[in-house]
Short mmCIF file of C-alpha atoms and ligand atoms in Angstrom, two decimals:
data_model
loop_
_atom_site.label_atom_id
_atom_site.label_comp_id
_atom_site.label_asym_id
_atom_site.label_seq_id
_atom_site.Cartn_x
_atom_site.Cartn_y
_atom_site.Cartn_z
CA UNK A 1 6.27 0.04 39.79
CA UNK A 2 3.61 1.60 37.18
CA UNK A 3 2.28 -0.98 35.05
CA UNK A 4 1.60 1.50 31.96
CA UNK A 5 -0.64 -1.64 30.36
CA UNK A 6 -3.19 -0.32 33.44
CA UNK A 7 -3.88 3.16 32.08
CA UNK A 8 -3.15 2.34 28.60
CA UNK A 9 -6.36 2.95 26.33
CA UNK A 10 -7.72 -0.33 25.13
CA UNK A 11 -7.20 0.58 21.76
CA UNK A 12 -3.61 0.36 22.55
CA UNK A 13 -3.93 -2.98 23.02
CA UNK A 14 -4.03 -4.34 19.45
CA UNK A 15 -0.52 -2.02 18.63
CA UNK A 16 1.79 -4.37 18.62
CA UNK A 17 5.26 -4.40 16.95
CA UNK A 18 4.66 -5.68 13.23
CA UNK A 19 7.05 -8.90 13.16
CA UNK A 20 7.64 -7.45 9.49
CA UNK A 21 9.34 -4.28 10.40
CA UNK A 22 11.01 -5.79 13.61
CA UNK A 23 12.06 -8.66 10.85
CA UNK A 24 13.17 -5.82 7.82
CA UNK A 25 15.94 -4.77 10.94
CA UNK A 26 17.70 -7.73 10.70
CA UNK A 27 17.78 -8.14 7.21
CA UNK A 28 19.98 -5.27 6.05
CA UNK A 29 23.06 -7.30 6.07
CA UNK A 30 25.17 -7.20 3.32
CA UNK A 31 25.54 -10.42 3.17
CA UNK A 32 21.98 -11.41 2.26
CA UNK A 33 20.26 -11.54 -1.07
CA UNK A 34 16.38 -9.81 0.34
CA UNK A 35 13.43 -9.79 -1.49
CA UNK A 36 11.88 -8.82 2.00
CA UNK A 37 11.71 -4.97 1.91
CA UNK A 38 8.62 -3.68 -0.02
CA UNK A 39 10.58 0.03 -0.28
CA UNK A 40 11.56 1.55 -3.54
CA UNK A 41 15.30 1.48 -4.71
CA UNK A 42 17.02 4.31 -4.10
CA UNK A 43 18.91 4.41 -7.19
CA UNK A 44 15.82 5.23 -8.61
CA UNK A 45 15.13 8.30 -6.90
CA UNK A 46 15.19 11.12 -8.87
CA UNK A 47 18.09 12.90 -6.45
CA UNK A 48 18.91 15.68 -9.17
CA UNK A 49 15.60 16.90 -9.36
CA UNK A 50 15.49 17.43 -5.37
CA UNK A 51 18.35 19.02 -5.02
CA UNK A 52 17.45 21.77 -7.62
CA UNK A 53 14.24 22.03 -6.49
CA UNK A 54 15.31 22.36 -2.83
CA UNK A 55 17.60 25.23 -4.34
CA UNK A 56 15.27 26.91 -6.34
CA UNK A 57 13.26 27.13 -3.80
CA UNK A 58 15.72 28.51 -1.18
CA UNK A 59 17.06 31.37 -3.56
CA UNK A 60 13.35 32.42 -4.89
CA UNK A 61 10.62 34.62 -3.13
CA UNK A 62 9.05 31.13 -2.08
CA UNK A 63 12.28 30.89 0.64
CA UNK A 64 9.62 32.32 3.46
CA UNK A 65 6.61 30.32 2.70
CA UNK A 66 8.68 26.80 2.28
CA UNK A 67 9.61 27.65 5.65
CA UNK A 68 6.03 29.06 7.07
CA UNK A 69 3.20 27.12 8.01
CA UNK A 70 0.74 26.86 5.61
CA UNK A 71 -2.92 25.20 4.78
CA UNK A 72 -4.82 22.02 6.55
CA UNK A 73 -5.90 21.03 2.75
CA UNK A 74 -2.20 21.05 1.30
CA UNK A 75 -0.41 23.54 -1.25
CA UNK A 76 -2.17 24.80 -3.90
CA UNK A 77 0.05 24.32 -6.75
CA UNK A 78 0.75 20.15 -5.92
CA UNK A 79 -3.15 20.41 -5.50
CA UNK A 80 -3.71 21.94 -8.78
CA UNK A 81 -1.30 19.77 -10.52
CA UNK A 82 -2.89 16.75 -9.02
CA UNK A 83 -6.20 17.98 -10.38
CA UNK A 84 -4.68 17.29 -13.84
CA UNK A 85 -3.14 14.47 -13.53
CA UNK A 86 -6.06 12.66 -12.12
CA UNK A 87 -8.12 13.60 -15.29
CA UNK A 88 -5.34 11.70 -17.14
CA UNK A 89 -7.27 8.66 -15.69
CA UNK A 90 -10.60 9.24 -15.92
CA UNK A 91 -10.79 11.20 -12.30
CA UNK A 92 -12.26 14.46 -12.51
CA UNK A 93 -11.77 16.69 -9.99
CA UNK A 94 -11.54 20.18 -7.98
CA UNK A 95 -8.68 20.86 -5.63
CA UNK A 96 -11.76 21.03 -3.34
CA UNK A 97 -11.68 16.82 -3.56
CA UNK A 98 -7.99 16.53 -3.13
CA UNK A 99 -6.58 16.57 0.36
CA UNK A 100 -2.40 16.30 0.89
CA UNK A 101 -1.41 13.68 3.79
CA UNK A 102 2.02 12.78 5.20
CA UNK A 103 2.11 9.36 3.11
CA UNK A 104 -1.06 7.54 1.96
CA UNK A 105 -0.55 5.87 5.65
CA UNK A 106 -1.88 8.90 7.41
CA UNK A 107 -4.71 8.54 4.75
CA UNK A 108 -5.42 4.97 6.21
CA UNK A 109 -5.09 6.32 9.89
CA UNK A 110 -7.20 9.02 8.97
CA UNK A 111 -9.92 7.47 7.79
CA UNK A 112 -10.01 4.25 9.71
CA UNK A 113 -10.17 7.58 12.48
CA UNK A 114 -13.22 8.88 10.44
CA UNK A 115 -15.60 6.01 10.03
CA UNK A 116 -14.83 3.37 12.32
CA UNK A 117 -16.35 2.84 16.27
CA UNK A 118 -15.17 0.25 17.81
CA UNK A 119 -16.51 -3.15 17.27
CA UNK A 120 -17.84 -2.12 13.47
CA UNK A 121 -16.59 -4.49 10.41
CA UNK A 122 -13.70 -3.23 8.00
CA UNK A 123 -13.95 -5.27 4.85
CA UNK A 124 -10.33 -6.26 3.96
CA UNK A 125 -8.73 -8.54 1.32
CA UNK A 126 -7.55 -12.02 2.78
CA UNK A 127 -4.43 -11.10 2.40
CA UNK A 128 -3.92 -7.59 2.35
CA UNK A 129 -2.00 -4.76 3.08
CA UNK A 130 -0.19 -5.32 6.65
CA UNK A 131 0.17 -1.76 7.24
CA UNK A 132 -3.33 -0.71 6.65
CA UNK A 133 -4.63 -3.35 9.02
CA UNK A 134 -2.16 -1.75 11.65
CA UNK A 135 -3.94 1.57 10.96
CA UNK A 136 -7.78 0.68 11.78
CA UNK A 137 -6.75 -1.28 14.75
CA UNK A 138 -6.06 1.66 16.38
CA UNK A 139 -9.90 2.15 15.82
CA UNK A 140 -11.07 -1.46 17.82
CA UNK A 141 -12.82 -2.66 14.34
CA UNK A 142 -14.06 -5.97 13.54
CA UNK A 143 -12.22 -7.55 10.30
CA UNK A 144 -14.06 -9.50 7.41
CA UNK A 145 -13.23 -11.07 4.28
CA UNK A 146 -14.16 -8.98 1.11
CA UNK A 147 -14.71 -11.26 -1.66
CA UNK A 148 -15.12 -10.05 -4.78
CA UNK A 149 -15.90 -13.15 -6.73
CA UNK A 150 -20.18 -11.93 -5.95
CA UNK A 151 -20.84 -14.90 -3.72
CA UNK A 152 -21.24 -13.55 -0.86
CA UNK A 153 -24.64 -11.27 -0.09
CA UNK A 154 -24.46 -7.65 1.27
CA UNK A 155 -26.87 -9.49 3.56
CA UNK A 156 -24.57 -11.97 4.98
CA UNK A 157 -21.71 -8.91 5.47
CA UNK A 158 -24.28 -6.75 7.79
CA UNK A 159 -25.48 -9.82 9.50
CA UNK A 160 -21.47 -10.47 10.83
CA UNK A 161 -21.18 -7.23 11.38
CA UNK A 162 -24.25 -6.82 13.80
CA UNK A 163 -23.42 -9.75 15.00
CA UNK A 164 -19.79 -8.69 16.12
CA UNK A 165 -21.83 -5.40 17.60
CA UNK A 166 -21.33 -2.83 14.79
CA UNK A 167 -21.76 -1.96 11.28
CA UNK A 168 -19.63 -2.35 8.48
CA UNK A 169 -18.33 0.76 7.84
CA UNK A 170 -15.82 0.23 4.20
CA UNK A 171 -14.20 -1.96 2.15
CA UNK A 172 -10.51 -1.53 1.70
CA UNK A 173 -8.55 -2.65 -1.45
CA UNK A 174 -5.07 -2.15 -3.55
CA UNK A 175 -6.82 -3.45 -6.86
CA UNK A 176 -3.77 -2.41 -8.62
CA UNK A 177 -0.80 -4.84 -7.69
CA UNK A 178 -1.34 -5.54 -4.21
CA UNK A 179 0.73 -5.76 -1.26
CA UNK A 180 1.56 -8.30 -0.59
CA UNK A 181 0.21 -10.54 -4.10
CA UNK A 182 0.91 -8.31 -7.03
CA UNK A 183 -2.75 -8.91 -8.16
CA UNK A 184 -5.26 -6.44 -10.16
CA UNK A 185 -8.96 -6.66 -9.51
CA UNK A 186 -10.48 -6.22 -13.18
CA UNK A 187 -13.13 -4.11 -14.29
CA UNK A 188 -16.07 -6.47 -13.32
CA UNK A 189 -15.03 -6.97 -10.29
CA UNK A 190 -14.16 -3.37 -9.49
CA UNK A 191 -17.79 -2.90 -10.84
CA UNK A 192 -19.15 -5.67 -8.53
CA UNK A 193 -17.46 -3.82 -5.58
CA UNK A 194 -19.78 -0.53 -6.30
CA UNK A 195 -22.83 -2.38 -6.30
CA UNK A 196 -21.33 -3.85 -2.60
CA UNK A 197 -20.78 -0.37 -1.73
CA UNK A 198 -24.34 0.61 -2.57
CA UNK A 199 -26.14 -1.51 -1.26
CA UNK A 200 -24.24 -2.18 1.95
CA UNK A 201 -24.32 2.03 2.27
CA UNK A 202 -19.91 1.78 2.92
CA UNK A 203 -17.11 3.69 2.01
CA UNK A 204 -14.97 2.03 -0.53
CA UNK A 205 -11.33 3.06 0.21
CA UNK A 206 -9.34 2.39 -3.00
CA UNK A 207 -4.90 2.24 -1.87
CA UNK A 208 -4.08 3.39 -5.43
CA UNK A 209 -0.06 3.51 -3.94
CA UNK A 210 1.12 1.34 -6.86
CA UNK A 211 -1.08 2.58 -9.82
CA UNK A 212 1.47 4.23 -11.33
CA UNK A 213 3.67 0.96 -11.83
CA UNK A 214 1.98 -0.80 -14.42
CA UNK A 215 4.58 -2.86 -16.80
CA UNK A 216 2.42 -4.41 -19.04
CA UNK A 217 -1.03 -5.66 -19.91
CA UNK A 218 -4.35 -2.87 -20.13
CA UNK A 219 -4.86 -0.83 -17.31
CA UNK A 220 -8.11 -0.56 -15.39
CA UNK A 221 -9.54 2.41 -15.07
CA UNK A 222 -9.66 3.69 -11.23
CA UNK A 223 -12.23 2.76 -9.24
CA UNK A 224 -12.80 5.64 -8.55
CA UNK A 225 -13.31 7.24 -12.06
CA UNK A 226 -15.46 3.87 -12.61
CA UNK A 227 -17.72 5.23 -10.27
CA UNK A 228 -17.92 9.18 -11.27
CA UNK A 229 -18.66 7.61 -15.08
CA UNK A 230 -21.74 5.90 -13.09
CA UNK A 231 -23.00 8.54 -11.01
CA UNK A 232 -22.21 11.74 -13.24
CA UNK A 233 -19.63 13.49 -10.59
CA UNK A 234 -17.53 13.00 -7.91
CA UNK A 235 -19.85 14.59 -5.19
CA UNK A 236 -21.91 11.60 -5.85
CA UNK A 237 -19.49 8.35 -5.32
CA UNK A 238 -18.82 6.51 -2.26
CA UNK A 239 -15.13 6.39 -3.23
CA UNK A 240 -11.87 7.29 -1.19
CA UNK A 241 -8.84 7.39 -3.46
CA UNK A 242 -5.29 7.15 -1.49
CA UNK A 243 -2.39 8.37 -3.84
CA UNK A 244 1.24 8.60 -3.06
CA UNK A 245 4.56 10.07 -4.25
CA UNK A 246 6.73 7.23 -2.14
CA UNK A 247 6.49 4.78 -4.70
CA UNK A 248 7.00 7.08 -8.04
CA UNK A 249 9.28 9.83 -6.44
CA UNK A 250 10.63 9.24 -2.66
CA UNK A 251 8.74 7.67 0.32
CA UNK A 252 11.14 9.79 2.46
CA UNK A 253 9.28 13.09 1.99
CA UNK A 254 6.16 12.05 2.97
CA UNK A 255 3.46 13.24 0.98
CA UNK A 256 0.80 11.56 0.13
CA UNK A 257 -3.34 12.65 -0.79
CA UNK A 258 -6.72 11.22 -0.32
CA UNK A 259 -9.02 12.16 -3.60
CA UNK A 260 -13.00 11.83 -2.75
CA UNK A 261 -16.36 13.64 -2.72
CA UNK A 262 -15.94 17.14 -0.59
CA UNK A 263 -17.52 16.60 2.41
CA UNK A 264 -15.46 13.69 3.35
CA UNK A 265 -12.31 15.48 2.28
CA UNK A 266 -13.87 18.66 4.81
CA UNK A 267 -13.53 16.20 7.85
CA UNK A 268 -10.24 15.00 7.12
CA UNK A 269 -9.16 18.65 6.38
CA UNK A 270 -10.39 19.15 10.55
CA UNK A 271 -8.36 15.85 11.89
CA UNK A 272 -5.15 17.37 10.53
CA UNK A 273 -5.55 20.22 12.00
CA UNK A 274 -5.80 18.56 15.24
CA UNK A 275 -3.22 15.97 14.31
CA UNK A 276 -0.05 17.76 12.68
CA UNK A 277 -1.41 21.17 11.08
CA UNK A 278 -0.15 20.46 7.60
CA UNK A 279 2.08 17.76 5.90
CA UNK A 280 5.99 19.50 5.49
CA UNK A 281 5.35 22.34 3.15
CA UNK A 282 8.80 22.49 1.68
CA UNK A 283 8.25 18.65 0.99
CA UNK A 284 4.96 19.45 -0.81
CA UNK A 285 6.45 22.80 -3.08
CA UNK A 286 9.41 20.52 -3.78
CA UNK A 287 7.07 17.79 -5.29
CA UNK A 288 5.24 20.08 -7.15
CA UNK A 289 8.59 21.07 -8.34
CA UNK A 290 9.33 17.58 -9.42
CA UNK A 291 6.26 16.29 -10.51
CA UNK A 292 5.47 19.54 -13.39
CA UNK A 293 8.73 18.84 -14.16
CA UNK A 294 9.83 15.29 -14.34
CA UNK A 295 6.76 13.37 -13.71
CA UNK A 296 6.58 11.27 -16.78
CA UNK A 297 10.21 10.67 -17.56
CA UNK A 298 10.34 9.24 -13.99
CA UNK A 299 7.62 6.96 -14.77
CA UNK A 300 9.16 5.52 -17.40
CA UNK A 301 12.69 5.26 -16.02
CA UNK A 302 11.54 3.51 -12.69
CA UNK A 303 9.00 1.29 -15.28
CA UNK A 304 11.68 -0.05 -17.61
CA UNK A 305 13.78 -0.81 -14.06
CA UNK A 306 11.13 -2.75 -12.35
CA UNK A 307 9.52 -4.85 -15.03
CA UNK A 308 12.93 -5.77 -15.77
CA UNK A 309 13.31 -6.72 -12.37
CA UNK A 310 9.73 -8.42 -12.55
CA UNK A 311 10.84 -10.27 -15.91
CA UNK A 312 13.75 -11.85 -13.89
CA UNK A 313 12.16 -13.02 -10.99
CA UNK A 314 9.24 -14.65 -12.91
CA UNK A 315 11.69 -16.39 -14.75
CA UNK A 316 14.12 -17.11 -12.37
CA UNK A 317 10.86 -19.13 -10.34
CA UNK A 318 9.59 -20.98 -13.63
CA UNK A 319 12.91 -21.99 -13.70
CA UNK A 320 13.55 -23.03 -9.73
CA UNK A 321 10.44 -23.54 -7.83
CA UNK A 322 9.36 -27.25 -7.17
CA UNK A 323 6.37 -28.28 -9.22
CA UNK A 324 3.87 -27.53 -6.66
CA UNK A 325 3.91 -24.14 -5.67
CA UNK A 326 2.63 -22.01 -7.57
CA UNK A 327 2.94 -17.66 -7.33
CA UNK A 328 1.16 -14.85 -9.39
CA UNK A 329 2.35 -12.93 -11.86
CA UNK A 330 2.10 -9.40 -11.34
CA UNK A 331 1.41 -6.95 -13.82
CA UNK A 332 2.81 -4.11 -12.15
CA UNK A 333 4.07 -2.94 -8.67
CA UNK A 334 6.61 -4.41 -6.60
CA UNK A 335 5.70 -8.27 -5.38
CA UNK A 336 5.05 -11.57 -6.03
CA UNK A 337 3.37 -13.95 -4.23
CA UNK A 338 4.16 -17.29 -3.66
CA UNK A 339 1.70 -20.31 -2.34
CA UNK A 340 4.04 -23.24 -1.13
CA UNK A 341 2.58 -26.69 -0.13
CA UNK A 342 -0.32 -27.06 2.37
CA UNK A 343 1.75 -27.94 5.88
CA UNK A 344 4.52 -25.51 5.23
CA UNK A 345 5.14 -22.39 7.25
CA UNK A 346 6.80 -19.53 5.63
CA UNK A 347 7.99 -17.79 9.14
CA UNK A 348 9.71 -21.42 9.85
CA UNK A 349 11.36 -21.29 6.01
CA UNK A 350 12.71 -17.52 6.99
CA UNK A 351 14.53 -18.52 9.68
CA UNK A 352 16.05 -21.22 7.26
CA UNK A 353 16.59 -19.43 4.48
CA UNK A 354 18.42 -16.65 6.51
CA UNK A 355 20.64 -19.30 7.97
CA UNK A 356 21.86 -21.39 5.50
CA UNK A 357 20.76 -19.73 2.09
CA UNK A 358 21.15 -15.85 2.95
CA UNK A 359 17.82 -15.04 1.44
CA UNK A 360 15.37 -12.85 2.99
CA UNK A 361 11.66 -12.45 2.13
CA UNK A 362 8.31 -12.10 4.14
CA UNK A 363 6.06 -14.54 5.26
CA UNK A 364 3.00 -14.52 4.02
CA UNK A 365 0.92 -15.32 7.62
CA UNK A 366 1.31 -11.14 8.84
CA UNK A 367 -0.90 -10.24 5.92
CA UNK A 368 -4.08 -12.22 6.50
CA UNK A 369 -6.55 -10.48 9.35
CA UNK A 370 -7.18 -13.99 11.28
CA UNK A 371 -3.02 -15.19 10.57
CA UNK A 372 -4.38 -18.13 8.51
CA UNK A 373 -2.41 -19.42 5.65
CA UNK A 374 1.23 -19.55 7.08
CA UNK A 375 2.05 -21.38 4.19
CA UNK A 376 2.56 -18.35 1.83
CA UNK A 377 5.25 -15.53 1.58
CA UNK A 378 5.77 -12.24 -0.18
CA UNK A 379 8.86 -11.69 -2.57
CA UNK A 380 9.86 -8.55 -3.67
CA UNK A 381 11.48 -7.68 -6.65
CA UNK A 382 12.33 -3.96 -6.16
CA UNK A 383 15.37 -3.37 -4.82
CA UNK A 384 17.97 -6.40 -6.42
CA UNK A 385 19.41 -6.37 -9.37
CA UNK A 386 18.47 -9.40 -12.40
CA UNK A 387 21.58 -11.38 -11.06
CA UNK A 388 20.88 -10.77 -7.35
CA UNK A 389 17.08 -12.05 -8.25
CA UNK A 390 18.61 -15.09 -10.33
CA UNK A 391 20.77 -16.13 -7.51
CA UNK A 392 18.65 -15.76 -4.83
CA UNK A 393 15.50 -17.53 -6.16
CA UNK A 394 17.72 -20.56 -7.42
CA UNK A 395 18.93 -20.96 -3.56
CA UNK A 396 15.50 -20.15 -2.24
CA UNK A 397 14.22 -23.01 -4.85
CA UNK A 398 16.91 -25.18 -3.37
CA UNK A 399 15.39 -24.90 0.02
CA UNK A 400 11.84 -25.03 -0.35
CA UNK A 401 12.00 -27.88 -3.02
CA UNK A 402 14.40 -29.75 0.00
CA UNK A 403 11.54 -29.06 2.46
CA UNK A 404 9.07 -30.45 0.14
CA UNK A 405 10.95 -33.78 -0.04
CA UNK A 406 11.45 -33.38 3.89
CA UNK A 407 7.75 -32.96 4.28
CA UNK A 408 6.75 -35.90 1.69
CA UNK A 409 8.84 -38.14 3.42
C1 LIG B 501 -0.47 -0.80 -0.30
C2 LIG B 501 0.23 0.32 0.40
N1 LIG B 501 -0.47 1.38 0.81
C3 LIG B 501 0.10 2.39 1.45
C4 LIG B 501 1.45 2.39 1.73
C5 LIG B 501 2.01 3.56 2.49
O1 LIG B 501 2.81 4.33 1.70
P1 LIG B 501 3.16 5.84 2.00
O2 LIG B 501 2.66 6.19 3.37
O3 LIG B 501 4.64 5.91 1.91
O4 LIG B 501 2.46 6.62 0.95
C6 LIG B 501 2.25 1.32 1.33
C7 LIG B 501 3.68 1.29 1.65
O5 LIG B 501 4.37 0.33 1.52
C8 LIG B 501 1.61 0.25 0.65
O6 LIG B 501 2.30 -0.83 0.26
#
């Protein structure tokens, strides 16, 4: 019998099946409240505008073209229109710098492709996005803890890196309301993380997927248009922005863009040719269509929805979780975070919860690089309603406050 593990690359040997997504299977029973799926709700989807589009397309001149193949870079027109809207915040920009990708995820898989060798260091948040850390392993890196707090040297970064046989290559955040904690890096830090980037000679990748769902508070500008107001023009920053339509129109289309300095944007042009040619093209006219057209009314629709939704599960936890855990409070995006008791595991309170409470949500252990810190989960607020969120953080207060006596005892 052919072992396929034997001819198997080796950098098929870190893909494994993300417990998450084997997890987020399970979970779509009716019969459970879930605050486990980080997706968008599809109520919120702006299914109108699609279908015209889609039609308008199909009975116009473009009918030929949607169908065609068409351009490494991405269409024109979504390019163009993206050129605009990034000036809104403080990013500006040729279509030269803006590249369309099938999701921001090809964006991470693109450029973990682009800059890392194996055994070189990815800076990553401690936790942070699952699925981006799924991306570079594909690329054999080496994992270490960005910190932006400025106590750790640039020195002591490139001395772990050599150490582990490479160099450190980028540091990868969400500073707008992470997965998986909801949490914005402010402007110092943001501003601490150029200097990094300077003087450690690294791509800074910026996941910008939920900078569109701020709720409340100031916003901060980009990091990337902090670091064009520094150097004087894009062409001179270190600074990969990943956009995305899944969160503010439909993840189901696909289409997502990288914004950065030209050459970069050049190479990643050449991988998708080799890759997939060019993201769907009737998927990109139809959210051009969508975006000229309805772009800020759905912002506002799907940000009245999930700060609402936000509202009610901060509540519902002030008024249910045992004195000592404690959670963020998200400004924007889709998640909150939750720290229970040192000595708890959240993977051990899923299977729990599932079983006697019907709640679903993800522990926070799959996040973290080095799996430290099972005793966190995520919680997301997205797709239940206030009552669902009321109801289901009451019972999951039930249980963990039970476990804490359990564990005191
Ligand atoms: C932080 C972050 N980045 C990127 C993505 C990928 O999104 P997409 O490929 O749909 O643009 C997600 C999806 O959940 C995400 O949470």
């Amino acid at each position: 019998m052919l072992n396929w593990e034997d001819i198997f690359a080796t950098r098929s040997s870190r893909m494994r099946a993300s417990e998450i997504r084997e997890l987020l299977k399970l979970l779509d029973r009716p019969d459970i409240i879930s605050f486990a799926g980080g997706i968008p709700d599809p109520a919120l989807f702006p299914s109108d505008a699609f279908r015209n589009a889609y039609a308008e397309i199909f009975v116009g001149d473009q009918a030929g073209a949607a169908l065609q193949y068409s351009v490494s870079e991405g269409f024109l027109p979504l390019r163009q229109w993206l050129v605009g809207e990034m000036a809104t915040i403080g990013i500006a920009c040729t279509t030269d710098n803006i590249f369309i990708t099938s999701g921001s995820q090809q964006a991470l898989d693109y450029l973990g492709k682009l800059f890392l060798s194996p055994g070189d260091t990815a800076l990553v948040g401690w936790p942070t996005y699952l699925g981006a850390l799924q991306a570079f392993n594909a690329y054999e890196p080496n994992y270490d803890q960005l910190t932006l707090s400025g106590n750790r040297t640039p020195d002591s970064y490139q001395a772990a890196a050599e150490k582990a046989g490479g160099a450190v290559k980028f540091a990868y955040l969400s500073a707008d309301f992470a997965n998986p904690t909801g949490e914005t890096v402010d402007r110092a830090a943001r501003e601490r993380l150029l200097a990094l980037g300077d003087e450690l000679n690294i791509a800074v990748i910026e996941d910008a997927a939920y900078q569109s769902l701020r709720y409340d508070g100031e916003a901060v500008p980009p990091i990337l248009a902090l670091e064009i107001a520094q150097k004087g023009s894009i062409e001179a920053t270190r600074t990969l922005y990943c956009g995305s339509f899944s969160k503010t129109l439909a993840p189901g289309l696909r289409v997502g863009f990288v914004v950065g300095a030209a050459p970069v944007i050049r190479k990643l042009v050449l991988m998708k040719q080799a890759a997939d040619l060019h993201s769907s093209t009737i998927n990109q006219m139809v959210v051009a269509h969508v975006a000229t057209r309805h772009f800020p009314a759905q912002i506002a629709k799907i940000r009245a929805a999930y700060g609402a939704r936000r509202d009610a599960m901060l509540a519902a936890l002030a008024s249910y979780m045992p004195a000592d855990t404690s959670w963020t409070r998200p400004q924007g995006g889709m998640f909150v975070w939750v720290t229970l008791p040192e000595g708890m595991d959240g993977a051990e309170l899923l299977a729990r919860s599932v079983e006697t409470e019907k709640v679903a949500f993800v522990p926070g252990q799959a996040f973290f690089a080095d799996r430290s810190n099972a005793n966190t989960l995520r919680l997301s607020f997205s797709c239940a309603n206030e009552q669902m969120i009321d109801e289901g953080i009451k019972r999951l207060g039930r249980l963990i406050a039970g476990s804490v006596k359990a564990l005191a005892a």
